[in-house]
Coordinates of C-alpha atoms in Angstrom, one line a residue:
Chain A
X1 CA 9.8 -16.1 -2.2
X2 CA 6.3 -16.5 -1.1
X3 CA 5.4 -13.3 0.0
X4 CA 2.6 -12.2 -2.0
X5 CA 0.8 -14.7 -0.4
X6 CA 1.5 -13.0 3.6
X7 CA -2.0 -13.3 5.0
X8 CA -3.1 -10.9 6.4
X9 CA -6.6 -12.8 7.7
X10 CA -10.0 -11.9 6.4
X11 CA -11.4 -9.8 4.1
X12 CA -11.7 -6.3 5.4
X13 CA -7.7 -6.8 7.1
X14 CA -6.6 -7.1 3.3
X15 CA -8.8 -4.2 2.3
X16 CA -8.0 -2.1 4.7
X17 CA -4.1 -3.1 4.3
X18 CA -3.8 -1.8 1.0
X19 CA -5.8 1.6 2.2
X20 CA -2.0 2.1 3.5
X21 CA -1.0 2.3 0.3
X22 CA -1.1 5.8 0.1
X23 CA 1.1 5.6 3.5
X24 CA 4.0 6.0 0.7
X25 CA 6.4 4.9 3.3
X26 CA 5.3 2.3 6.1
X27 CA 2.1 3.2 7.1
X28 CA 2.0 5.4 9.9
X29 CA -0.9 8.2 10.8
X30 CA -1.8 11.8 10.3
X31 CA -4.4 13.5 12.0
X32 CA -7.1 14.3 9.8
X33 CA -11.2 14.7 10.8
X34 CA -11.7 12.0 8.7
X35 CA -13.8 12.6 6.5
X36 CA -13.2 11.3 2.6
X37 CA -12.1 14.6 0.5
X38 CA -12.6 15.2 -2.7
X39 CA -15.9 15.5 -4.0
X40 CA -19.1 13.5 -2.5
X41 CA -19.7 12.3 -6.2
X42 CA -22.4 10.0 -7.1
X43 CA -25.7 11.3 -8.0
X44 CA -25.5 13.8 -10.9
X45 CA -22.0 13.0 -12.0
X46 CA -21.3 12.5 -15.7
X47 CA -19.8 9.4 -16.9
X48 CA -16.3 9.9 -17.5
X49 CA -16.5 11.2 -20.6
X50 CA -12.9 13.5 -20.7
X51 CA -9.9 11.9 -22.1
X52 CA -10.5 8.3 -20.6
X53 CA -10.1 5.4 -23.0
X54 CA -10.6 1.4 -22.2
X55 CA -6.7 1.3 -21.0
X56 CA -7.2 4.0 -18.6
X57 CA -10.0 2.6 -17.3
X58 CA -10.1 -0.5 -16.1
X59 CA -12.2 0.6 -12.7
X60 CA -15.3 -0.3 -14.5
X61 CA -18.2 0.4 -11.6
X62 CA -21.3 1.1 -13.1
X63 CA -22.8 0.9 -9.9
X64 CA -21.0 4.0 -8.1
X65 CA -24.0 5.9 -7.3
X66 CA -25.1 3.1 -5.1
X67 CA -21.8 1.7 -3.7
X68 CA -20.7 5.5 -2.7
X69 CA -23.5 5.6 -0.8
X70 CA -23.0 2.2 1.1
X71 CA -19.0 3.2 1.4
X72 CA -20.3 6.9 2.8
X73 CA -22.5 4.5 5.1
X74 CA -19.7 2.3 5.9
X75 CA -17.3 4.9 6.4
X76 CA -19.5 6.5 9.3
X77 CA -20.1 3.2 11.3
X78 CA -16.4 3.1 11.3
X79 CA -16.1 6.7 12.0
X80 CA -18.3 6.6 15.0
X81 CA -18.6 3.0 16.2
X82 CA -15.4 0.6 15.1
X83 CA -12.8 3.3 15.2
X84 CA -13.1 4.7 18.1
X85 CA -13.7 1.2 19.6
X86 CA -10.6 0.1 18.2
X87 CA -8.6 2.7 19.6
X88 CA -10.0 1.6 23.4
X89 CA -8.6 -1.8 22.5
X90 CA -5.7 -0.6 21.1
X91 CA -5.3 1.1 24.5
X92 CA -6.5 -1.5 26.6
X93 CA -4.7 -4.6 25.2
X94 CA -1.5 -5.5 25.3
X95 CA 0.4 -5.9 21.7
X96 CA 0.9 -9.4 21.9
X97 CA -2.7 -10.4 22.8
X98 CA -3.8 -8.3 20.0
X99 CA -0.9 -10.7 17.9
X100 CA -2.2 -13.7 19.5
X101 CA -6.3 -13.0 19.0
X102 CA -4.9 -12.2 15.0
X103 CA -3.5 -15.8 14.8
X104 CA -6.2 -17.3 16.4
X105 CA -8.7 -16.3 14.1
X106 CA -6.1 -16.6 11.2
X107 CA -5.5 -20.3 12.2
X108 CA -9.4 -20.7 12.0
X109 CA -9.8 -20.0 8.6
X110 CA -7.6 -22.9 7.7
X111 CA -10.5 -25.4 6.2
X112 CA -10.9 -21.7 3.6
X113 CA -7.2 -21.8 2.9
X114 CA -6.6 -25.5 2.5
X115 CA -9.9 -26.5 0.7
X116 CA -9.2 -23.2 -1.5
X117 CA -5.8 -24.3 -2.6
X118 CA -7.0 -27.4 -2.9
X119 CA -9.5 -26.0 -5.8
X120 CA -6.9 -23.8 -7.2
X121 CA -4.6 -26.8 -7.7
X122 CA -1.8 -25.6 -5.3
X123 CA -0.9 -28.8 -3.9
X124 CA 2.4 -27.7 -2.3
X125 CA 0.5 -24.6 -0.4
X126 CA -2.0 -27.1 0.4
X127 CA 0.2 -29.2 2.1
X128 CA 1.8 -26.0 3.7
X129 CA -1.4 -24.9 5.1
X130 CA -2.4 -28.5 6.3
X131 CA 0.5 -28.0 8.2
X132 CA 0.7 -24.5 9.4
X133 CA -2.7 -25.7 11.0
X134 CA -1.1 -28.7 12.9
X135 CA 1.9 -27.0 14.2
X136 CA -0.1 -24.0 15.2
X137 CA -2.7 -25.6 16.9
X138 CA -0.7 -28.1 18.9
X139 CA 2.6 -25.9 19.7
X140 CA 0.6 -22.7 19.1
X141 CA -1.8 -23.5 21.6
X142 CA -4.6 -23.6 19.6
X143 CA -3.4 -20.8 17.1
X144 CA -2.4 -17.9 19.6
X145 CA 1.3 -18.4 18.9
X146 CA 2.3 -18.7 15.2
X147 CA 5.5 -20.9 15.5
X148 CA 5.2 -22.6 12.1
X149 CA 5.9 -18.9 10.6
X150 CA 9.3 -19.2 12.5
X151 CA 9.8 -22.9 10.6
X152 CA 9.9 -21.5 7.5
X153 CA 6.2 -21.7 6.6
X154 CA 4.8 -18.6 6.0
X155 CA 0.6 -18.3 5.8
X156 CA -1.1 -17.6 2.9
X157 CA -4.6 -16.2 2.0
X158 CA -7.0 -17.7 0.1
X159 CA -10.4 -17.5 -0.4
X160 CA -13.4 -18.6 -2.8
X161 CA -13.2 -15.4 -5.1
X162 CA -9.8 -16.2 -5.5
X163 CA -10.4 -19.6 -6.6
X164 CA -13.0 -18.4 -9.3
X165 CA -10.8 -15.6 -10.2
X166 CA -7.9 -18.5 -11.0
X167 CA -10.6 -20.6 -13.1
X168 CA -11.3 -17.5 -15.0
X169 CA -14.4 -16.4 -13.5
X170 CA -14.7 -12.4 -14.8
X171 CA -14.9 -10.3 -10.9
X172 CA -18.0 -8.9 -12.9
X173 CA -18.8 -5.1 -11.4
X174 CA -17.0 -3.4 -8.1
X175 CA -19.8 -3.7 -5.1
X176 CA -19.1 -2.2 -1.7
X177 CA -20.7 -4.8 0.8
X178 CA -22.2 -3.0 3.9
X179 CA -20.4 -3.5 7.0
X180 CA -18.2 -5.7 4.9
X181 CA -16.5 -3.1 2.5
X182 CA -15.4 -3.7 -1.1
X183 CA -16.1 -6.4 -3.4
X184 CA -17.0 -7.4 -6.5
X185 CA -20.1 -9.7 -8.0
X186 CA -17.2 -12.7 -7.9
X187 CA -15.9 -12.4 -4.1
X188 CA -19.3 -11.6 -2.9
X189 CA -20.5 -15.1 -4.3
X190 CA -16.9 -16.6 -3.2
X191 CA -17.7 -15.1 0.1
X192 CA -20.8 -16.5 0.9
X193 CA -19.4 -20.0 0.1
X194 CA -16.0 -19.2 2.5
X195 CA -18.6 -18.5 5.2
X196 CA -20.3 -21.7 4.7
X197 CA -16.8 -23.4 5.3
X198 CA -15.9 -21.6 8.0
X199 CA -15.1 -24.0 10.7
X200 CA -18.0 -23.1 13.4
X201 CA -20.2 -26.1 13.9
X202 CA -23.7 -25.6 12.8
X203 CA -25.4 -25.9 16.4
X204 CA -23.3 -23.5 17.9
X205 CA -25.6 -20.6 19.5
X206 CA -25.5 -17.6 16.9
X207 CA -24.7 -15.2 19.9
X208 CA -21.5 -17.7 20.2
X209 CA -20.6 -17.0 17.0
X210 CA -21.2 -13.2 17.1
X211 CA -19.1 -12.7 20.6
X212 CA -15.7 -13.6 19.3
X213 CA -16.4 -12.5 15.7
X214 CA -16.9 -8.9 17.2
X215 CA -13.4 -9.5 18.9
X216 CA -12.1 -10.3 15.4
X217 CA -13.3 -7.1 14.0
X218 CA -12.3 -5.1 16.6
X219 CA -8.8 -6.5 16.9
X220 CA -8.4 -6.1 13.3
X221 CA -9.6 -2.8 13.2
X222 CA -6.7 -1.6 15.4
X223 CA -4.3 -3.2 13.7
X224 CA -4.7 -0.8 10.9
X225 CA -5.8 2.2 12.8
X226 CA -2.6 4.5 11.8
X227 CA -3.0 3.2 7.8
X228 CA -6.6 3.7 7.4
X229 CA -6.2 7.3 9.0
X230 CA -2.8 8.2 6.8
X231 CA -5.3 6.6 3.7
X232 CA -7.5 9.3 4.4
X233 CA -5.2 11.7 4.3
X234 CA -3.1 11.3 1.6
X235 CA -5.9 10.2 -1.0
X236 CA -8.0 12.9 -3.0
X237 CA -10.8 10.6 -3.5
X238 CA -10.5 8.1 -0.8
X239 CA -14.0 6.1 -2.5
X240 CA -11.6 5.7 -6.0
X241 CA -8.6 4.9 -4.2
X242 CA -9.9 2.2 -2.1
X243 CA -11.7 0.9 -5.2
X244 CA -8.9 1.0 -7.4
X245 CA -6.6 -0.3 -4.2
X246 CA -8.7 -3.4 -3.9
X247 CA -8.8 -4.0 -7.6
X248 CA -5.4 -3.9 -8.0
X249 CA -4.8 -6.2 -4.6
X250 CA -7.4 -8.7 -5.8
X251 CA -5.9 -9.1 -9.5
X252 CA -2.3 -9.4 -8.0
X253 CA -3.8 -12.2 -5.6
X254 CA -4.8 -13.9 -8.3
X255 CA -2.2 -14.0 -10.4
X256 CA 0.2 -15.5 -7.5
X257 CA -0.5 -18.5 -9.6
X258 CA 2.3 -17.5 -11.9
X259 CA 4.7 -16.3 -9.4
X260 CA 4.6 -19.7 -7.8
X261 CA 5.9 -21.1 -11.3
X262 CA 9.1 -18.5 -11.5
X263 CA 7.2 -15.5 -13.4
X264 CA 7.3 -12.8 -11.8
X265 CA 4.1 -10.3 -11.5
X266 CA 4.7 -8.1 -14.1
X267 CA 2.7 -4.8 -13.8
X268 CA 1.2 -3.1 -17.1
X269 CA 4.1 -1.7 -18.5
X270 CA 1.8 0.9 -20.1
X271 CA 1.2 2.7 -17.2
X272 CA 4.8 4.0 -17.1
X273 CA 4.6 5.0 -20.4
X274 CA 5.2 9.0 -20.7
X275 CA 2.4 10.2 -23.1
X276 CA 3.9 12.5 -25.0
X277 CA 1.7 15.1 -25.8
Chain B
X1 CA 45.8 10.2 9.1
X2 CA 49.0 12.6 9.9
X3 CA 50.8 9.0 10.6
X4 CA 49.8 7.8 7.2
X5 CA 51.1 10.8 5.4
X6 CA 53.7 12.5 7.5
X7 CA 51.9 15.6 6.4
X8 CA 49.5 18.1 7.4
X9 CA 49.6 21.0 5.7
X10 CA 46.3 22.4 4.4
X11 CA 47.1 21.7 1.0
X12 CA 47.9 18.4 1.5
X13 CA 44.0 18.3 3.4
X14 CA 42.6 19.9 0.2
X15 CA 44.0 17.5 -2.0
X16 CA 42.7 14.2 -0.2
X17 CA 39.7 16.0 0.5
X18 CA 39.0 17.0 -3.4
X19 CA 40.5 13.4 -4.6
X20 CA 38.2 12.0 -1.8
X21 CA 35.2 14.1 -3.7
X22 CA 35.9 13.0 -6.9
X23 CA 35.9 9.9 -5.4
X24 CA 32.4 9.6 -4.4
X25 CA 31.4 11.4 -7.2
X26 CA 32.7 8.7 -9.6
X27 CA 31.1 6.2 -7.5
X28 CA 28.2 7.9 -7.4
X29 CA 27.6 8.0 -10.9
X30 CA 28.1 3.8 -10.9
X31 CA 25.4 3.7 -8.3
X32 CA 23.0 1.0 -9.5
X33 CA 19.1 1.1 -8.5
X34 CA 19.1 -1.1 -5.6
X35 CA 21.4 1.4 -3.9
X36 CA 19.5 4.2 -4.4
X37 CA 16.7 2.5 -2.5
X38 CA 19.4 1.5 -0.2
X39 CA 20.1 5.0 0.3
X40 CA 17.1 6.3 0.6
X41 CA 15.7 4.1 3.2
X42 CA 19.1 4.5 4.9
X43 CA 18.9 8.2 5.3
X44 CA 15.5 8.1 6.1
X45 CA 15.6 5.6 9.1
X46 CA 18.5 7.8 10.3
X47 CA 16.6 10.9 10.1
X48 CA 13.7 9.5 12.0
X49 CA 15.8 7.6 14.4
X50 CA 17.3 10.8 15.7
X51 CA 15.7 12.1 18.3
X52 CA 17.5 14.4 19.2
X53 CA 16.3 16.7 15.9
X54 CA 13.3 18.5 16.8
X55 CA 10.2 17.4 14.8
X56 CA 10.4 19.9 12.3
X57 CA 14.2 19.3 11.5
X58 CA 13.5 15.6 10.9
X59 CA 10.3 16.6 8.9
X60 CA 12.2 18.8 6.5
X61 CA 15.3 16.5 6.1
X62 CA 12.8 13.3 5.4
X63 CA 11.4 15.7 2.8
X64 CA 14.8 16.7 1.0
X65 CA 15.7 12.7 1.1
X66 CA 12.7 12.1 -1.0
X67 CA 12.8 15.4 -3.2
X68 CA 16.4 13.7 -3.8
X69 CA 15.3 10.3 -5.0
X70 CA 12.2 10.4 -6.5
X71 CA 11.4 11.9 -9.6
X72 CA 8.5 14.4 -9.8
X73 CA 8.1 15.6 -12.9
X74 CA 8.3 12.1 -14.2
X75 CA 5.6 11.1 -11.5
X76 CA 3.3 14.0 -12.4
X77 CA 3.1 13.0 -16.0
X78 CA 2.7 9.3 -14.9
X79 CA -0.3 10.5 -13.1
X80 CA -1.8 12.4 -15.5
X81 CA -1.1 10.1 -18.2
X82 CA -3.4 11.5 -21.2
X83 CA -4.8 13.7 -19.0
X84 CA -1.6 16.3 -19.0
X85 CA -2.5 17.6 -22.2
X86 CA -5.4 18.9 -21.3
X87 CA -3.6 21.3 -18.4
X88 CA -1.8 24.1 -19.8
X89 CA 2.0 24.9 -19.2
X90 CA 1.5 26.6 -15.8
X91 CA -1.3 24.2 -14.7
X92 CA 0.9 21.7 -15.5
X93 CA 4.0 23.3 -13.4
X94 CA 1.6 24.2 -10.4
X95 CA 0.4 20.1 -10.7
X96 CA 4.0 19.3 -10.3
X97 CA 5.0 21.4 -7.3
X98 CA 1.4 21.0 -5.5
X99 CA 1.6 17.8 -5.7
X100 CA 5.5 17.2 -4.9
X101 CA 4.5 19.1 -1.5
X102 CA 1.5 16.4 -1.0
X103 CA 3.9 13.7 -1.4
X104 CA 6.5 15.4 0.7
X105 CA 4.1 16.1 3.4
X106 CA 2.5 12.5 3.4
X107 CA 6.6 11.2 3.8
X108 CA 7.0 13.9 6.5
X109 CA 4.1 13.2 8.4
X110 CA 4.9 9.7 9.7
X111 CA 7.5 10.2 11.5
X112 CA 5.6 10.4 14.9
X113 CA 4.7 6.9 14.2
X114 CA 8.1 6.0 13.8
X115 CA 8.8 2.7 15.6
X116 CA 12.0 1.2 14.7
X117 CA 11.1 -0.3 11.4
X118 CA 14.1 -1.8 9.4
X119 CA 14.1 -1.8 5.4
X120 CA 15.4 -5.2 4.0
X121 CA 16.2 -5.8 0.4
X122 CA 14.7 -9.1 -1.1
X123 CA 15.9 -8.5 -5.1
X124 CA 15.7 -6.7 -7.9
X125 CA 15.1 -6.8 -11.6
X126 CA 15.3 -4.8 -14.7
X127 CA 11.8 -3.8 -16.6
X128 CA 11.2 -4.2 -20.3
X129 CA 11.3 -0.6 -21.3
X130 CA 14.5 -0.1 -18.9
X131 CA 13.2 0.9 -15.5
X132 CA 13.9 -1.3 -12.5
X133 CA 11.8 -2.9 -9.8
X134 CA 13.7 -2.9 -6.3
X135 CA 11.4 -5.2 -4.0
X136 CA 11.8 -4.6 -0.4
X137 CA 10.2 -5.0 2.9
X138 CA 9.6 -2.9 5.9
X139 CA 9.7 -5.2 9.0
X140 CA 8.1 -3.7 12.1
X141 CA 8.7 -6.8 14.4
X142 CA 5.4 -7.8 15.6
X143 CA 6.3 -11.0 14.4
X144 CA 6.4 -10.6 10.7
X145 CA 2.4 -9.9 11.1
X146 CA 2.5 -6.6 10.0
X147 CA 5.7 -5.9 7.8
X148 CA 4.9 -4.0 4.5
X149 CA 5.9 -5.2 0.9
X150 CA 7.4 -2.3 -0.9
X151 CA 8.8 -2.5 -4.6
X152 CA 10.1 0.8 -6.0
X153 CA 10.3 1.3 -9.6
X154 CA 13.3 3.6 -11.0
X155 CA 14.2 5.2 -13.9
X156 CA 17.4 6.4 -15.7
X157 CA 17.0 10.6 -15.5
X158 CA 19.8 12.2 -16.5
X159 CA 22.3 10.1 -15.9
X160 CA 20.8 9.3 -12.1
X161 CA 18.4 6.5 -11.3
X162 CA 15.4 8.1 -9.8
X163 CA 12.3 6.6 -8.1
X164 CA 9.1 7.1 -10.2
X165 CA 6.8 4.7 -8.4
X166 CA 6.0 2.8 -5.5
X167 CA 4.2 -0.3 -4.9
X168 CA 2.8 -1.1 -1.8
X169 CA 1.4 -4.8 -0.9
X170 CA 1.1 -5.0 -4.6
X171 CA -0.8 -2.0 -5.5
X172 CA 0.8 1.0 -7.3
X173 CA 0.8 4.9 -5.5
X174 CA 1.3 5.9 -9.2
X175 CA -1.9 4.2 -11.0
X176 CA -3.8 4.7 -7.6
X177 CA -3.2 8.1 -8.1
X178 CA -4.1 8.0 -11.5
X179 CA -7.5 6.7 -10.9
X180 CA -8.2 9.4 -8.7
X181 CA -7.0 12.2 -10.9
X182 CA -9.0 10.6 -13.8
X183 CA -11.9 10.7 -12.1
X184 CA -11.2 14.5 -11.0
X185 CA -10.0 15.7 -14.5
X186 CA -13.5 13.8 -15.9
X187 CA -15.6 15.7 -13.3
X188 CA -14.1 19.3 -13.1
X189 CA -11.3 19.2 -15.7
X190 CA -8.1 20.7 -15.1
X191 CA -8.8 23.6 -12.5
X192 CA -11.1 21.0 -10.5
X193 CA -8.2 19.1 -10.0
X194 CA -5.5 22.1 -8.9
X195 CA -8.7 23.1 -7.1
X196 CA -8.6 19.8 -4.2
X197 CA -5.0 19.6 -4.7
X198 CA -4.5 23.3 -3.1
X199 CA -6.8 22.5 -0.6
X200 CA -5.1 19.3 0.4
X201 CA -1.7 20.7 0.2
X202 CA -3.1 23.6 2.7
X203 CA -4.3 20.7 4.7
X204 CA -1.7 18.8 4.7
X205 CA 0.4 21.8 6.1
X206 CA -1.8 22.5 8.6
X207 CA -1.6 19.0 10.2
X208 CA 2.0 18.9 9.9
X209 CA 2.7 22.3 11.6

């Protein structure tokens, strides 16, 4: 069973897919103004000094002052720029372009995937990828149709952080990236390395690269238009449940190394514990 | 049936229909987790597929299938963890039902953006401490692009397996939550928490209605 591994593209499509985890059921929407409840923390606020111990917390972010304020900044670029651009395309495009534009860029990143499972010792996803990538871009016309999903072979998603997570490499404190959402020390290093193996040749015009990565953005945006609104609405403290939603997504990722040998991804058994007063 | 039995008095209909009770009853007590996800999936895909409720029907009945299934008391002190100590016996019972009605809602509210999503079970497997884990995944065609990874954890309550968590693409509602509330509890203690949750709740109603 390979799901854990479903790709769902780049980073801010994985981030923003487990925002829908407060969707409870499927992900859907709610109509909401938007804005993050809960209290605009940050400056002034006390270190969780209450009845927190090491177990409980395991959202170290020393840095919240500053990344709330980057996520408040992030949150209203989205609010008033992608969002709302995301709905016009939404509206404008038909579903399967929007599928097809997905796969295309998805099939791009395949020299991240393969060289990444490559480093992570992965030879059989490896050899998966190297092929998802033939099929798609031959039969697939050059990545718009995904038929090597329908032959059994599923994507994956990998990426440079994930590699350092798997050799041990500590994610090191939470950091939300502007315009580019949460992170940590580790994935923004493992980022900037994905980028440099991104497969745009190096003489290409930057304003060639910025056109169809725009399109990417967008089209991913309003893929997760309904999630990131029902997010919003069902979270008190949409800053600490992103954080904590990409924490958890990011540790799970990286353990899919076990899963692959028959464990399964057990989750900390202590957090079903009743505590008994 | 009356060619089966050669008989149609009422008392012979209250017989099969209590033996037909007891029935279910006894089955129902055999009913492993998998089937109460079964269920409730089931029941809830019916109750959004029906359009011929009005939205506030299917709203209410989605609600009562997952006041059914999933246990809230459990769920509250999940949340809370070491935290529920600190609230007092009513703070404690007002957490519980405030934030039943949040969950409630947050299941309610979707169903506009209903769009003939399937539920398909991929396993199951018991837990250490005795709890199950019933993986599933919502397909919502598309081409397998979007479909959702949902694993429910359940535990034995009174005799009748009931849903204390789920985990979505890997990430779990109940420590999500958690982190939230600790956060909360840390900041404004016990009242600060009721505080946003009432306001939410209020919310939450106010979008729904």
């Amino acid at each position: 069973m390979r799901d854990s591994g479903r790709s769902t593209g780049g980073a801010l499509p994985r981030i923003l897919a487990t925002a829908c985890i407060l969707a409870l059921a499927a992900g859907a929407a709610a109509g909401t103004d938007g804005a993050p409840d809960g209290v605009q923390a940050g400056a002034g606020t006390p270190p969780a000094a209450a009845v927190t111990d090491e177990r409980d917390e395991p959202d170290a972010d020393p840095w919240q002052g500053m990344n709330r304020a980057i996520f408040w900044f992030n949150d209203q670029v989205d609010v008033y720029v992608l969002e709302p651009v995301a709905r016009g395309w939404r509206w404008a495009t038909p579903g399967p372009m929007r599928t097809g534009i997905s796969n295309f860029f998805q099939n791009l990143r395949f020299p991240i995937v393969f060289v990444n499972e490559t480093f992570q010792a992965k030879p059989f996803d490896a050899l998966r990828t190297f092929a998802r990538f033939g099929i798609n871009t031959t039969l697939g016309i050059a990545g718009f149709l995904d038929p090597a999903a329908e032959f059994g072979l599923e994507p994956t998603a990998e990426d440079f952080g994930q590699t350092l997570g798997v050799w041990g490499v500590p994610s090191g404190p939470y950091l939300v990236l502007p315009l580019l959402g949460p992170s940590n020390v580790r994935d923004t290093g493992g980022l900037a390395v994905d980028t440099a193996t991104t497969i745009i040749p190096f003489f290409v015009d930057t304003l060639l690269i910025i056109g169809p990565r725009l399109i990417d953005v967008v089209n991913t945006r309003a893929r997760f238009l309904d999630e990131v609104e029902e997010a919003k609405a069902a979270s008190f403290d949409y800053y600490v449940a992103v954080r904590h939603a990409y924490q958890q997504r990011r540790r799970a990722e990286i353990d899919d190394r076990g899963r692959e040998a028959g464990e399964e991804f057990v989750p900390d058994e202590d957090l079903y514990r009743v505590v008994e007063p | 049936m009356r060619t089966c039995t050669g008989s149609s008095s009422p008392e012979h209909f209250m017989r099969v229909a209590l033996i037909a009770l007891a029935l279910t009853a006894a089955t129902a007590a055999a009913v492993v987790p998998r089937d109460v996800v079964q269920r409730t999936s089931d029941q809830v895909i019916a109750v959004l597929g029906d359009q011929s409720l009005s939205r506030e029907v299917r709203r209410k009945r989605v609600e009562d299938v997952v006041i059914a299934n999933v246990d809230f008391p459990t769920v509250s002190r999940l949340v809370l963890a070491r935290n529920w100590s600190r609230f007092s016996e009513p703070q404690q019972e007002e957490f519980m039902r405030e934030f039943r009605a949040h969950l409630a809602a947050t299941y309610g509210r979707r169903l506009d953006e209903y769009r003939n999503e399937t539920v398909s079970i991929l396993g199951d497997r018991r837990e250490s401490n005795g709890d199950w884990t019933v993986k599933s995944k919502i397909l919502r065609g598309d081409g397998g692009q979007n479909d959702i990874l949902v694993d429910y954890r359940l535990r034995e309550v009174d005799g009748e397996w009931k849903i204390i968590d789920f985990i979505i693409e890997q990430v779990s509602l109940v420590a999500n939550f958690r982190a939230q509330f600790q956060d909360m509890v840390a900041r404004g203690g016990p009242e600060h928490v009721l505080q946003v949750l009432r306001e939410k709740t209020a919310k939450g109603e106010a979008i729904a209605s």
